[in-house]
Short mmCIF file of C-alpha atoms (C1' of nucleotides) in Angstrom, two decimals:
data_model
loop_
_atom_site.label_atom_id
_atom_site.label_comp_id
_atom_site.label_asym_id
_atom_site.label_seq_id
_atom_site.Cartn_x
_atom_site.Cartn_y
_atom_site.Cartn_z
CA MET A 1 10.09 24.47 47.05
CA ASN A 2 7.63 22.71 49.31
CA PRO A 3 3.92 23.11 48.49
CA GLU A 4 2.97 21.82 51.95
CA ILE A 5 4.59 24.91 53.43
CA ILE A 6 2.47 27.22 51.30
CA SER A 7 -0.71 25.78 52.73
CA PHE A 8 0.67 26.03 56.28
CA VAL A 9 1.44 29.68 55.71
CA LYS A 10 -1.98 30.34 54.19
CA ASP A 11 -3.63 28.60 57.13
CA HIS A 12 -1.70 30.08 60.02
CA PHE A 13 0.03 33.22 58.80
CA THR A 14 -2.69 35.01 56.88
CA GLU A 15 -0.84 38.27 57.29
CA LEU A 16 1.90 36.96 54.98
CA SER A 17 -0.27 37.09 51.92
CA GLU A 18 2.07 38.11 49.08
CA PRO A 19 2.38 35.09 46.78
CA SER A 20 6.06 35.75 46.17
CA LEU A 21 6.73 35.83 49.92
CA GLN A 22 4.80 32.60 50.36
CA GLU A 23 6.88 31.04 47.65
CA GLY A 24 10.01 32.38 49.27
CA ILE A 25 9.04 30.75 52.55
CA ALA A 26 8.24 27.50 50.75
CA SER A 27 11.67 27.52 49.06
CA ALA A 28 13.83 28.69 51.92
CA GLY A 29 11.94 27.19 54.85
CA VAL A 30 12.52 23.78 56.33
CA ILE A 31 9.89 21.82 58.17
CA ARG A 32 10.92 20.28 61.45
CA GLU A 33 8.85 18.18 63.80
CA PHE A 34 9.27 17.67 67.53
CA LYS A 35 7.76 15.18 69.91
CA GLU A 36 6.18 16.28 73.16
CA GLY A 37 8.87 17.15 75.67
CA GLU A 38 11.62 17.35 73.08
CA VAL A 39 14.08 20.23 73.43
CA ILE A 40 14.01 22.39 70.30
CA MET A 41 16.75 24.77 71.21
CA ASN A 42 18.91 24.94 74.29
CA PHE A 43 20.75 27.67 76.18
CA GLY A 44 23.98 28.68 74.58
CA SER A 45 23.32 27.24 71.17
CA PHE A 46 23.46 29.37 68.05
CA VAL A 47 20.16 30.05 66.42
CA LYS A 48 20.17 28.98 62.83
CA GLY A 49 16.88 30.54 61.80
CA VAL A 50 13.55 32.05 62.68
CA PRO A 51 10.94 29.51 63.76
CA LEU A 52 7.35 29.75 62.51
CA VAL A 53 5.09 27.50 64.55
CA VAL A 54 2.52 25.68 62.44
CA LYS A 55 1.35 23.02 64.87
CA GLY A 56 1.51 22.26 68.56
CA SER A 57 2.68 24.39 71.42
CA ILE A 58 6.15 25.56 72.38
CA LYS A 59 7.32 26.51 75.83
CA VAL A 60 9.92 29.23 76.13
CA VAL A 61 11.90 29.49 79.37
CA ARG A 62 14.94 31.34 80.53
CA GLU A 63 17.46 30.08 83.02
CA ASP A 64 18.63 32.27 85.85
CA GLU A 65 22.29 33.28 85.67
CA GLU A 66 23.36 32.36 89.20
CA ASP A 67 21.20 29.45 90.32
CA ASN A 68 19.86 27.09 87.75
CA ARG A 69 16.28 28.10 88.30
CA GLU A 70 14.05 28.75 85.34
CA VAL A 71 11.54 31.46 84.50
CA LEU A 72 8.71 30.62 82.19
CA LEU A 73 8.50 33.39 79.60
CA TYR A 74 5.60 32.33 77.42
CA PHE A 75 4.02 29.68 75.25
CA LEU A 76 3.93 29.86 71.44
CA LYS A 77 1.24 28.29 69.35
CA ALA A 78 0.44 27.94 65.64
CA GLY A 79 0.69 31.24 63.78
CA GLU A 80 3.33 32.65 66.12
CA THR A 81 7.08 33.08 66.06
CA CYS A 82 9.70 33.46 68.73
CA SER A 83 10.98 37.03 68.81
CA MET A 84 13.72 36.02 71.12
CA SER A 85 15.06 33.63 68.54
CA PHE A 86 14.57 36.27 65.93
CA SER A 87 16.71 38.82 67.67
CA CYS A 88 19.20 36.11 68.59
CA CYS A 89 19.87 35.29 65.01
CA MET A 90 19.76 38.90 63.88
CA MET A 91 22.45 39.69 66.42
CA GLU A 92 24.17 36.41 65.67
CA LYS A 93 24.57 35.61 69.32
CA ARG A 94 23.97 32.56 71.43
CA SER A 95 20.52 31.81 72.75
CA ASP A 96 19.77 32.63 76.35
CA ILE A 97 16.50 30.78 76.27
CA ARG A 98 15.41 27.20 75.96
CA THR A 99 12.45 26.11 73.89
CA THR A 100 10.76 22.76 74.29
CA ALA A 101 7.77 21.18 72.59
CA GLU A 102 4.83 21.07 74.97
CA ASP A 103 2.86 18.96 72.53
CA ASP A 104 3.93 17.25 69.34
CA SER A 105 4.80 20.28 67.25
CA LYS A 106 5.69 21.32 63.73
CA ILE A 107 7.81 24.32 62.87
CA ILE A 108 9.04 26.00 59.70
CA ILE A 109 12.59 27.24 60.11
CA ILE A 110 13.52 30.27 58.01
CA PRO A 111 17.29 30.70 57.58
CA ILE A 112 18.55 34.00 58.96
CA LYS A 113 19.62 35.37 55.61
CA TYR A 114 16.12 35.22 54.17
CA ALA A 115 14.41 36.42 57.32
CA ASN A 116 16.71 39.38 57.20
CA ASP A 117 16.38 40.14 53.48
CA TRP A 118 12.62 40.00 53.66
CA MET A 119 12.66 42.76 56.25
CA SER A 120 13.47 45.15 53.44
CA THR A 121 11.60 43.47 50.57
CA TYR A 122 8.26 42.55 52.15
CA PRO A 123 6.35 45.08 54.22
CA SER A 124 4.06 42.32 55.40
CA TRP A 125 7.02 40.29 56.68
CA ARG A 126 8.39 43.34 58.42
CA ASN A 127 5.03 43.98 59.95
CA PHE A 128 4.68 40.42 61.03
CA VAL A 129 8.05 40.51 62.73
CA MET A 130 7.33 43.80 64.43
CA ARG A 131 3.91 42.70 65.56
CA SER A 132 5.37 39.55 66.91
CA TYR A 133 8.01 41.47 68.84
CA ASP A 134 5.28 43.59 70.20
CA SER A 135 3.10 40.75 71.37
CA ARG A 136 6.02 38.91 72.97
CA MET A 137 6.90 42.12 74.76
CA GLN A 138 3.31 42.42 75.95
CA GLU A 139 3.41 38.87 77.21
CA LEU A 140 6.60 39.52 79.11
CA VAL A 141 5.22 42.63 80.71
CA LYS A 142 2.06 40.77 81.68
CA THR A 143 4.14 38.03 83.25
CA LEU A 144 6.05 40.72 85.09
CA ASP A 145 2.84 42.28 86.37
CA SER A 146 1.64 38.94 87.47
CA ILE A 147 4.75 38.02 89.42
CA ALA A 148 5.00 41.46 90.91
CA PHE A 149 1.40 41.92 92.00
CA LYS A 150 -0.54 38.72 92.17
CA LYS A 151 -0.64 36.05 94.79
CA MET A 152 0.06 32.42 94.04
CA ASP A 153 -3.57 31.35 93.78
CA GLU A 154 -4.28 33.84 91.03
CA ARG A 155 -0.99 33.18 89.26
CA LEU A 156 -1.71 29.47 89.30
CA TRP A 157 -5.15 30.03 87.82
CA ASP A 158 -3.76 32.29 85.09
CA TYR A 159 -1.15 29.67 84.36
CA LEU A 160 -3.71 26.90 84.00
CA MET A 161 -5.73 29.11 81.65
CA LYS A 162 -2.69 29.96 79.58
CA ARG A 163 -1.65 26.35 79.24
CA SER A 164 -5.11 25.23 78.37
CA LYS A 165 -5.26 27.91 75.68
CA ALA A 166 -1.84 27.03 74.31
CA HIS A 167 -2.85 23.37 74.08
CA ASN A 168 -6.35 24.16 73.05
CA ALA A 169 -7.56 21.51 75.48
CA LYS A 170 -9.24 21.50 78.89
CA SER A 171 -6.84 19.07 80.45
CA ILE A 172 -3.28 19.72 81.44
CA HIS A 173 -0.81 16.93 81.55
CA SER A 174 1.89 17.53 84.12
CA THR A 175 2.93 17.01 87.69
CA HIS A 176 2.54 19.51 90.49
CA GLN A 177 6.30 19.73 90.63
CA GLU A 178 6.53 20.82 87.00
CA ILE A 179 3.89 23.48 87.53
CA ALA A 180 5.72 24.65 90.63
CA ASN A 181 8.89 25.01 88.57
CA ASP A 182 7.14 27.07 85.94
CA LEU A 183 5.67 29.36 88.56
CA ASN A 184 8.82 29.35 90.59
CA ALA A 185 6.97 28.10 93.63
CA SER A 186 7.21 25.14 95.96
CA ARG A 187 5.53 21.88 95.10
CA GLU A 188 3.64 21.84 98.40
CA ALA A 189 2.17 25.28 97.83
CA ILE A 190 0.94 24.28 94.39
CA SER A 191 -0.55 21.02 95.67
CA ARG A 192 -2.47 22.89 98.37
CA LEU A 193 -3.74 25.55 95.98
CA LEU A 194 -4.81 22.93 93.45
CA LYS A 195 -6.70 21.13 96.22
CA GLN A 196 -8.49 24.39 96.98
CA LEU A 197 -9.42 24.82 93.33
CA GLU A 198 -10.71 21.27 93.30
CA LYS A 199 -12.85 21.92 96.40
CA LYS A 200 -14.27 25.01 94.68
CA GLY A 201 -15.15 22.74 91.75
CA SER A 202 -12.99 24.61 89.21
CA ILE A 203 -10.82 21.63 88.40
CA ALA A 204 -10.56 17.89 88.84
CA LEU A 205 -7.28 16.36 89.94
CA GLU A 206 -5.85 13.13 88.65
CA ARG A 207 -2.35 11.75 88.77
CA ASN A 208 -0.22 13.72 86.27
CA LYS A 209 -3.28 15.51 85.02
CA ILE A 210 -5.53 18.43 85.78
CA VAL A 211 -8.91 18.79 84.14
CA LEU A 212 -10.53 22.21 83.89
CA LEU A 213 -14.26 22.27 84.54
CA MET B 1 16.83 70.37 58.46
CA ASN B 2 18.52 70.87 61.81
CA PRO B 3 22.33 70.60 61.91
CA GLU B 4 22.26 70.27 65.71
CA ILE B 5 20.50 66.94 65.26
CA ILE B 6 23.24 65.63 62.99
CA SER B 7 25.83 66.13 65.68
CA PHE B 8 23.59 64.48 68.28
CA VAL B 9 23.21 61.48 66.04
CA LYS B 10 26.94 61.32 65.35
CA ASP B 11 27.64 61.53 69.07
CA HIS B 12 25.12 59.09 70.43
CA PHE B 13 23.93 56.88 67.59
CA THR B 14 27.17 55.94 65.87
CA GLU B 15 25.49 52.91 64.36
CA LEU B 16 23.37 55.22 62.18
CA SER B 17 26.31 56.30 60.05
CA GLU B 18 24.86 56.71 56.54
CA PRO B 19 24.99 60.43 55.75
CA SER B 20 21.64 60.32 53.99
CA LEU B 21 20.00 58.70 57.02
CA GLN B 22 21.55 61.30 59.28
CA GLU B 23 20.18 64.00 57.03
CA GLY B 24 16.81 62.31 57.05
CA ILE B 25 16.79 62.31 60.84
CA ALA B 26 17.84 65.94 60.88
CA SER B 27 14.99 66.86 58.52
CA ALA B 28 12.21 64.72 59.91
CA GLY B 29 13.19 64.72 63.59
CA VAL B 30 12.03 67.22 66.16
CA ILE B 31 13.97 68.04 69.28
CA ARG B 32 12.02 68.11 72.52
CA GLU B 33 13.28 68.87 75.99
CA PHE B 34 11.85 67.79 79.31
CA LYS B 35 12.54 68.93 82.85
CA GLU B 36 13.25 66.47 85.63
CA GLY B 37 10.04 64.79 86.72
CA GLU B 38 8.09 65.86 83.67
CA VAL B 39 5.83 63.27 82.09
CA ILE B 40 6.85 62.63 78.49
CA MET B 41 4.09 60.27 77.56
CA ASN B 42 1.21 58.92 79.58
CA PHE B 43 -0.89 55.77 79.57
CA GLY B 44 -3.53 55.76 76.93
CA SER B 45 -2.07 58.46 74.74
CA PHE B 46 -1.27 57.84 71.11
CA VAL B 47 2.38 57.73 70.26
CA LYS B 48 3.27 60.22 67.59
CA GLY B 49 6.78 59.04 66.92
CA VAL B 50 9.85 57.11 67.87
CA PRO B 51 11.93 58.80 70.57
CA LEU B 52 15.72 58.87 70.34
CA VAL B 53 17.24 59.92 73.66
CA VAL B 54 20.19 62.30 73.30
CA LYS B 55 20.49 63.61 76.84
CA GLY B 56 19.34 62.73 80.32
CA SER B 57 17.56 59.66 81.58
CA ILE B 58 14.03 58.41 81.01
CA LYS B 59 12.06 56.17 83.29
CA VAL B 60 9.65 53.73 81.69
CA VAL B 61 6.90 52.25 83.88
CA ARG B 62 3.77 50.28 83.31
CA GLU B 63 0.61 50.52 85.34
CA ASP B 64 -1.18 47.44 86.57
CA GLU B 65 -4.58 46.83 85.01
CA GLU B 66 -6.60 46.26 88.18
CA ASP B 67 -4.98 48.28 90.95
CA ASN B 68 -3.12 51.41 90.07
CA ARG B 69 0.21 50.00 91.05
CA GLU B 70 3.21 50.51 88.82
CA VAL B 71 6.00 48.28 87.60
CA LEU B 72 9.30 49.85 86.70
CA LEU B 73 10.34 48.43 83.34
CA TYR B 74 13.64 50.14 82.64
CA PHE B 75 15.58 53.33 82.30
CA LEU B 76 16.68 54.77 78.97
CA LYS B 77 19.73 56.93 78.50
CA ALA B 78 21.45 58.77 75.64
CA GLY B 79 21.90 56.58 72.58
CA GLU B 80 18.83 54.49 73.31
CA THR B 81 15.27 54.34 72.08
CA CYS B 82 12.06 53.00 73.53
CA SER B 83 11.00 49.85 71.73
CA MET B 84 7.67 49.94 73.47
CA SER B 85 6.94 53.30 71.88
CA PHE B 86 8.25 51.98 68.64
CA SER B 87 5.88 49.07 68.50
CA CYS B 88 3.08 51.26 69.79
CA CYS B 89 3.35 53.57 66.86
CA MET B 90 3.93 50.78 64.36
CA MET B 91 0.73 49.17 65.54
CA GLU B 92 -0.94 52.59 65.86
CA LYS B 93 -2.32 51.77 69.24
CA ARG B 94 -2.45 53.56 72.56
CA SER B 95 0.47 53.48 74.90
CA ASP B 96 0.30 51.16 77.88
CA ILE B 97 3.35 52.66 79.45
CA ARG B 98 4.28 55.97 80.98
CA THR B 99 7.62 57.64 80.43
CA THR B 100 8.93 60.41 82.64
CA ALA B 101 12.16 62.37 82.61
CA GLU B 102 14.35 61.30 85.50
CA ASP B 103 16.78 64.12 84.79
CA ASP B 104 16.48 67.06 82.47
CA SER B 105 16.39 65.28 79.13
CA LYS B 106 16.52 65.86 75.43
CA ILE B 107 14.88 63.67 72.83
CA ILE B 108 14.63 63.55 69.05
CA ILE B 109 11.16 62.49 67.94
CA ILE B 110 11.01 60.70 64.59
CA PRO B 111 7.53 60.71 63.05
CA ILE B 112 6.15 57.23 62.50
CA LYS B 113 6.07 57.46 58.74
CA TYR B 114 9.81 58.00 58.48
CA ALA B 115 10.69 55.48 61.16
CA ASN B 116 8.67 52.99 59.18
CA ASP B 117 10.02 53.86 55.73
CA TRP B 118 13.60 53.69 56.93
CA MET B 119 13.03 50.10 58.00
CA SER B 120 13.15 49.18 54.32
CA THR B 121 15.61 51.79 53.06
CA TYR B 122 18.36 51.77 55.67
CA PRO B 123 19.78 48.48 56.92
CA SER B 124 21.52 50.36 59.71
CA TRP B 125 18.22 51.81 60.90
CA ARG B 126 16.62 48.41 60.76
CA ASN B 127 19.49 46.96 62.70
CA PHE B 128 19.33 49.72 65.24
CA VAL B 129 15.64 49.11 65.78
CA MET B 130 16.08 45.36 66.05
CA ARG B 131 19.02 45.69 68.39
CA SER B 132 17.04 48.05 70.52
CA TYR B 133 14.12 45.64 70.68
CA ASP B 134 16.52 42.99 71.68
CA SER B 135 18.12 44.94 74.48
CA ARG B 136 14.77 46.09 75.87
CA MET B 137 13.65 42.49 75.81
CA GLN B 138 16.81 41.50 77.67
CA GLU B 139 16.16 44.18 80.25
CA LEU B 140 12.62 42.98 80.75
CA VAL B 141 13.74 39.42 81.20
CA LYS B 142 16.40 40.52 83.65
CA THR B 143 13.81 42.44 85.63
CA LEU B 144 11.65 39.35 85.58
CA ASP B 145 14.51 37.22 86.88
CA SER B 146 15.15 39.69 89.57
CA ILE B 147 11.57 39.87 90.83
CA ALA B 148 11.14 36.13 90.57
CA PHE B 149 14.34 35.05 92.30
CA LYS B 150 15.95 37.75 94.32
CA LYS B 151 15.18 39.05 97.78
CA MET B 152 14.49 42.69 98.46
CA ASP B 153 17.99 43.53 99.67
CA GLU B 154 19.55 42.40 96.43
CA ARG B 155 16.83 43.97 94.29
CA LEU B 156 17.31 47.24 96.11
CA TRP B 157 21.03 47.16 95.52
CA ASP B 158 20.57 46.37 91.82
CA TYR B 159 18.10 49.21 91.60
CA LEU B 160 20.50 51.68 93.16
CA MET B 161 23.20 50.59 90.73
CA LYS B 162 20.89 50.87 87.77
CA ARG B 163 19.77 54.34 88.71
CA SER B 164 23.25 55.52 89.38
CA LYS B 165 24.28 54.23 85.95
CA ALA B 166 21.32 55.81 84.20
CA HIS B 167 22.15 59.15 85.82
CA ASN B 168 25.81 58.65 85.57
CA ALA B 169 26.16 59.93 89.12
CA LYS B 170 26.87 58.39 92.52
CA SER B 171 24.01 60.09 94.27
CA ILE B 172 20.33 59.29 93.90
CA HIS B 173 17.78 61.94 94.54
CA SER B 174 14.53 60.46 95.78
CA THR B 175 12.52 59.49 98.81
CA HIS B 176 12.30 56.02 100.28
CA GLN B 177 8.66 55.99 99.26
CA GLU B 178 9.50 56.56 95.60
CA ILE B 179 12.05 53.76 95.64
CA ALA B 180 9.52 51.50 97.33
CA ASN B 181 7.04 52.24 94.55
CA ASP B 182 9.56 51.39 91.85
CA LEU B 183 10.40 48.13 93.56
CA ASN B 184 6.82 47.48 94.45
CA ALA B 185 7.71 47.18 98.11
CA SER B 186 6.69 48.90 101.33
CA ARG B 187 8.34 52.11 102.43
CA GLU B 188 9.27 50.62 105.81
CA ALA B 189 11.01 47.66 104.24
CA ILE B 190 13.07 49.93 102.01
CA SER B 191 13.98 52.22 104.92
CA ARG B 192 15.17 49.27 106.95
CA LEU B 193 17.21 47.81 104.10
CA LEU B 194 18.76 51.18 103.34
CA LYS B 195 19.73 51.51 107.00
CA GLN B 196 21.43 48.12 106.74
CA LEU B 197 23.35 49.23 103.66
CA GLU B 198 24.38 52.37 105.51
CA LYS B 199 25.64 50.33 108.45
CA LYS B 200 27.65 48.20 106.05
CA GLY B 201 29.17 51.41 104.72
CA SER B 202 27.88 50.96 101.16
CA ILE B 203 25.84 54.13 101.13
CA ALA B 204 25.25 57.34 103.04
CA LEU B 205 21.70 58.47 103.75
CA GLU B 206 20.46 62.03 103.63
CA ARG B 207 16.99 63.46 103.37
CA ASN B 208 15.74 62.86 99.81
CA LYS B 209 19.14 61.59 98.81
CA ILE B 210 21.27 58.47 98.81
CA VAL B 211 24.99 58.63 98.15
CA LEU B 212 26.78 55.54 96.90
CA LEU B 213 30.22 54.97 98.46
"C1'" DA C 1 1.82 -9.99 93.53
"C1'" DT C 2 5.26 -7.46 95.62
"C1'" DT C 3 8.59 -4.01 95.52
"C1'" DT C 4 10.08 0.43 94.43
"C1'" DG C 5 10.02 5.07 93.15
"C1'" DA C 6 7.49 8.88 91.87
"C1'" DA C 7 3.42 11.80 92.85
"C1'" DT C 8 0.59 13.68 96.06
"C1'" DG C 9 -1.36 15.12 100.77
"C1'" DT C 10 -0.78 17.47 105.08
"C1'" DG C 11 0.87 19.28 109.50
"C1'" DA C 12 4.48 22.19 111.91
"C1'" DT C 13 7.89 25.63 111.68
"C1'" DT C 14 10.38 29.42 109.73
"C1'" DT C 15 10.94 33.32 106.91
"C1'" DA C 16 10.64 37.67 104.23
"C1'" DA C 17 7.95 41.15 103.80
"C1'" DA C 18 3.49 43.71 104.45
"C1'" DT C 19 0.93 46.01 107.47
"C1'" DC C 20 -0.17 48.64 111.54
"C1'" DA C 21 0.90 52.02 114.85
"C1'" DC C 22 3.44 55.24 116.32
"C1'" DC C 23 7.74 58.23 117.00
"C1'" DG C 24 10.79 62.29 116.11
"C1'" DA C 25 13.19 65.19 112.70
"C1'" DT C 26 13.20 68.41 109.15
"C1'" DC C 27 11.37 71.38 105.92
"C1'" DC C 28 8.13 74.83 104.18
"C1'" DT C 29 5.20 78.43 104.51
"C1'" DA C 30 1.86 81.64 106.39
"C1'" DT D 1 8.44 81.49 114.55
"C1'" DA D 2 4.63 78.52 114.83
"C1'" DG D 3 2.29 74.78 112.85
"C1'" DG D 4 1.46 71.55 109.47
"C1'" DA D 5 3.23 68.38 106.15
"C1'" DT D 6 6.56 65.33 104.58
"C1'" DC D 7 10.22 62.20 105.52
"C1'" DG D 8 12.37 58.79 107.93
"C1'" DG D 9 12.95 55.36 112.03
"C1'" DT D 10 11.39 51.48 114.71
"C1'" DG D 11 8.65 48.02 117.26
"C1'" DA D 12 4.72 44.60 117.08
"C1'" DT D 13 1.75 41.80 114.48
"C1'" DT D 14 0.12 39.37 110.50
"C1'" DT D 15 0.57 37.08 106.26
"C1'" DA D 16 1.89 34.28 102.18
"C1'" DA D 17 4.82 31.16 101.03
"C1'" DA D 18 9.09 28.29 101.75
"C1'" DT D 19 10.86 24.74 104.07
"C1'" DC D 20 10.95 20.57 106.77
"C1'" DA D 21 9.20 16.19 107.85
"C1'" DC D 22 6.60 12.79 107.09
"C1'" DA D 23 2.43 9.74 105.40
"C1'" DT D 24 -0.14 8.00 101.63
"C1'" DT D 25 -1.27 6.58 96.99
"C1'" DC D 26 -0.40 5.02 92.67
"C1'" DA D 27 1.88 2.81 88.65
"C1'" DA D 28 5.03 0.35 86.53
"C1'" DA D 29 8.81 -3.25 86.66
"C1'" DT D 30 10.68 -7.38 88.59
#
DNA sequence: ATTTGAATGTGATTTAAATCACCGATCCTA
DNA sequence: TAGGATCGGTGATTTAAATCACATTCAAAT
């Protein structure tokens, strides 16, 4: 039983307000920390538990079956959980996603057994899980929209906004190539569009860094 | 209490095997039928219950916020449920999708209250719901992959396969324009690609109809 | 301080698909 | 059966982005 966990839950998961559930999380949960860039879970690995993010920002991507190209699914920040992982461990199947820490991050891992039991015992847990499924689903559909309908310039802008939100900072630390990968675009196209944004005065470009204005 | 429902459940939802759950579904559920092309649920409407598909094929699409373009999300067939609807009614919010009957279809509607209660009482129901969330999620991600990585010819072929599977038939009854809408492409492009497929001997083209060979 | 490799900038070319502009064929209905 | 509407076919043009081919800039290591 880890009292630190209780305060994390109170801070970031207000919905999970039953004291006995909070105690359950504090007893069953394990805190894990990841450095920026560190891979939390890779393709093909078994998921040992449900992750509750308490600090930082997690990037969730999926790898294409044929090629080894990636699709960015979404970012997770404090107060959120990964529904994909959730269903993975419910179904006891291998992960088809990869999660990496975008920033230094802290996560509470809830072993499957508890996550599952609580679905019947705690309405608030059940609700939390359902709500989280729902919002992940919404995210996915929005991403779909975006890829289907929008042109690169708008997608890039949306992406910069999303990342800035996930980090809660106005500067984004990565190379044009990395951004191009996330958007499934060419590095040149991204460089040119970023230049345009810079000319418009929306951003400032530095090496390995983009500052939103 | 409707004995017809029990047999539908036994036939198509084998996972839901507890007799008391089956009886619950038979008591609480309402059978609704829809003709081909009929709109089952529209954008913005409140979702009154969870739909279990027992016959036919349901098309689930989402409308873009800005333009009024549509994205095809997936097809549902007998034995499946719409997670989107599920979360909609759990959250008691308006639908952001539209579902239409692709074929003449039959659906059992489970009122929210029961669908929700059963989450705690019946592990098999809970599992069914979770599994369904999972597979819808998978579908979405696959669609995402497809839009992000594949070229029109391949997407078209996948689409034809998917529709043929959903209908369980080797002929597809729609116009090139309708297919173009689903794939978010131009009618001309689809016509040309279909012609190519015909030349390769994969399909035969008729007015309003495509036959897979 | 010089090298070396990664990050970025930029022009030229190619490509998939959208768009535009029209055609004829087929169906429906008055 | 005549006439409009819908469906499908096809060429020409335009467009967004990928790709190719470099040049430049920067930062860190030798």
